[in-house]
XYZ file of C-alpha atoms in Angstrom:
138
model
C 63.128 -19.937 -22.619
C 60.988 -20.265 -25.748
C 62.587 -20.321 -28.888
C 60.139 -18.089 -31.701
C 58.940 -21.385 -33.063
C 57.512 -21.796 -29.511
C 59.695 -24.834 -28.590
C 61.251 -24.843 -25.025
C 65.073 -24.615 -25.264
C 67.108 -27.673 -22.899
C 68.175 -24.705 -21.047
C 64.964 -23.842 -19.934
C 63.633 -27.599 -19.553
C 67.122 -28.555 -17.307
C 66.146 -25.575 -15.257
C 62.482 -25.998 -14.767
C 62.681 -29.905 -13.743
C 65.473 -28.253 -11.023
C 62.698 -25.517 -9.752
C 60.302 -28.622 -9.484
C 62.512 -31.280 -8.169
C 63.614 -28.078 -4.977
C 60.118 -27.746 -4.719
C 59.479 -31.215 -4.021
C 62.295 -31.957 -1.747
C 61.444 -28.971 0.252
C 57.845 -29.746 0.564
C 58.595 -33.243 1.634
C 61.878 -32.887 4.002
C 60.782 -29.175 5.251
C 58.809 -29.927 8.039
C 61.343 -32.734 9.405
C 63.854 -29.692 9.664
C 61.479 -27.281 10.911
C 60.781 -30.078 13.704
C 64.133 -30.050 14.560
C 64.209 -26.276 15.704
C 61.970 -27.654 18.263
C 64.051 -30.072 19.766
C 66.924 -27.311 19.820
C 64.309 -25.265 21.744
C 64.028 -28.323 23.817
C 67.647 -28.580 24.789
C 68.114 -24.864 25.500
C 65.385 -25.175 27.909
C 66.978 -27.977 29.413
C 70.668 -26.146 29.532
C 69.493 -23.160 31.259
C 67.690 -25.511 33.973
C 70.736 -27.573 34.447
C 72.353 -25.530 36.794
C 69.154 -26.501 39.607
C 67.522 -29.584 38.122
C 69.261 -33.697 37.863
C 70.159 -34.871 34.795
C 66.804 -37.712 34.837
C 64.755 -34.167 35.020
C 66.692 -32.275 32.100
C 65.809 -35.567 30.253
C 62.202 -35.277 31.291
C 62.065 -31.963 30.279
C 63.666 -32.688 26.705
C 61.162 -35.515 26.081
C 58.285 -34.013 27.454
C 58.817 -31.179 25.252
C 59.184 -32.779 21.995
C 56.454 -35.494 23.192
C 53.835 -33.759 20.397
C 56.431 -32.737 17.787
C 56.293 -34.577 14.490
C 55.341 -38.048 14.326
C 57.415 -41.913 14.048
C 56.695 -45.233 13.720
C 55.986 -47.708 16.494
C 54.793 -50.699 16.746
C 51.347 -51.260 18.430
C 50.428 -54.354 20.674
C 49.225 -56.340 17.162
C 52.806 -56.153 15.915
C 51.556 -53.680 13.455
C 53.655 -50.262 12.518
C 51.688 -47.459 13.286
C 52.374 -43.620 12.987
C 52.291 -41.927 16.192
C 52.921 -38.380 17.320
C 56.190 -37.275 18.670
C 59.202 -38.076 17.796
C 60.296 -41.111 20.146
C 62.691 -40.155 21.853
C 64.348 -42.013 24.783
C 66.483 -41.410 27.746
C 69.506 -43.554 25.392
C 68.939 -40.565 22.240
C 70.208 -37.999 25.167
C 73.615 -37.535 26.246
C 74.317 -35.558 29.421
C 77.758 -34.993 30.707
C 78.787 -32.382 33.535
C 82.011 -31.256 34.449
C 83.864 -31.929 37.815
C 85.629 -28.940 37.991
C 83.293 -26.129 36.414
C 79.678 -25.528 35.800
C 80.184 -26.842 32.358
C 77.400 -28.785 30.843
C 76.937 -30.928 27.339
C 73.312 -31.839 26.242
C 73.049 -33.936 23.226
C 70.005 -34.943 21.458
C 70.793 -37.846 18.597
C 67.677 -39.323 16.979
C 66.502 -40.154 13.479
C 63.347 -39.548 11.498
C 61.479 -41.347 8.540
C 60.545 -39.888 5.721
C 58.121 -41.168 3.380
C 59.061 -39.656 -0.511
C 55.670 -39.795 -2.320
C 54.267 -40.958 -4.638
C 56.335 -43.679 -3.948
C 57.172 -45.979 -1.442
C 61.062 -45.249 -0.727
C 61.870 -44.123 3.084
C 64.434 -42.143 3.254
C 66.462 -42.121 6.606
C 67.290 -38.714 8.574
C 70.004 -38.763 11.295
C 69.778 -35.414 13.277
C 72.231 -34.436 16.280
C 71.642 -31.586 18.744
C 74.044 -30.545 20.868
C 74.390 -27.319 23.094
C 77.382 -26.956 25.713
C 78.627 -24.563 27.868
C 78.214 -22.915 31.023
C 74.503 -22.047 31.733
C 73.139 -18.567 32.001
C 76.419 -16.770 30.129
């Protein structure tokens, strides 16, 4: 990386701003994907209960569960956006369909998340889809 004159080659400058610019992305967009594990939790819990439970109550079960997971924006009663915890999701972001003629059952999750890259102001805007289908219990 040094040369003996104790300049930095391009090599080793091109490959140091890459270590810093994965570090950054991954400390800033890491915890959004680590968030989504938990809603994928959320819809296996729901799959294996949709054999005995309605689909309102698999939807209960998916928001409930995801209720204190990350954080969005939402707008407060003074028309102000505020950050809030959970991620916001709604009985529209899931999708349940059963089959007629099996036990067959498709969950989907679809839902998007905010993220603020610092130091500056730019939002960038993460579209995340869950899905998880099948016959429950096998």
């Amino acid at each position: 990386m040094r040369h003996p004159s104790g300049k930095i080659s391009f090599g080793g400058l091109v490959l140091l701003t890459l270590v810093a610019g994965g570090l950054y992305f991954s400390v800033m967009l890491l915890p959004v994907y680590a968030d989504n594990f938990d809603v994928k939790e959320a819809v296996a819990v729901a799959f294996n209960r949709a054999p005995t439970s309605d689909d309102d109550s698999l939807r209960r079960v998916i928001i409930e569960r995801t209720s204190q997971v990350g954080n969005h924006w939402d707008t407060d009663k003074f028309d102000q956006d505020v950050l809030v915890p959970g991620l916001g999701l709604t009985d529209e972001n899931i999708t349940i369909e059963r089959s007629t003629v099996s036990p067959e059952v498709r969950i989907e999750v679809e839902y998007t998340r905010q993220v603020q890259l610092k130091p500056t102001q730019h939002i960038r805007v993460l579209r995340f889809h869950v899905v998880k289908e099948g016959i429950p219990g096998r």
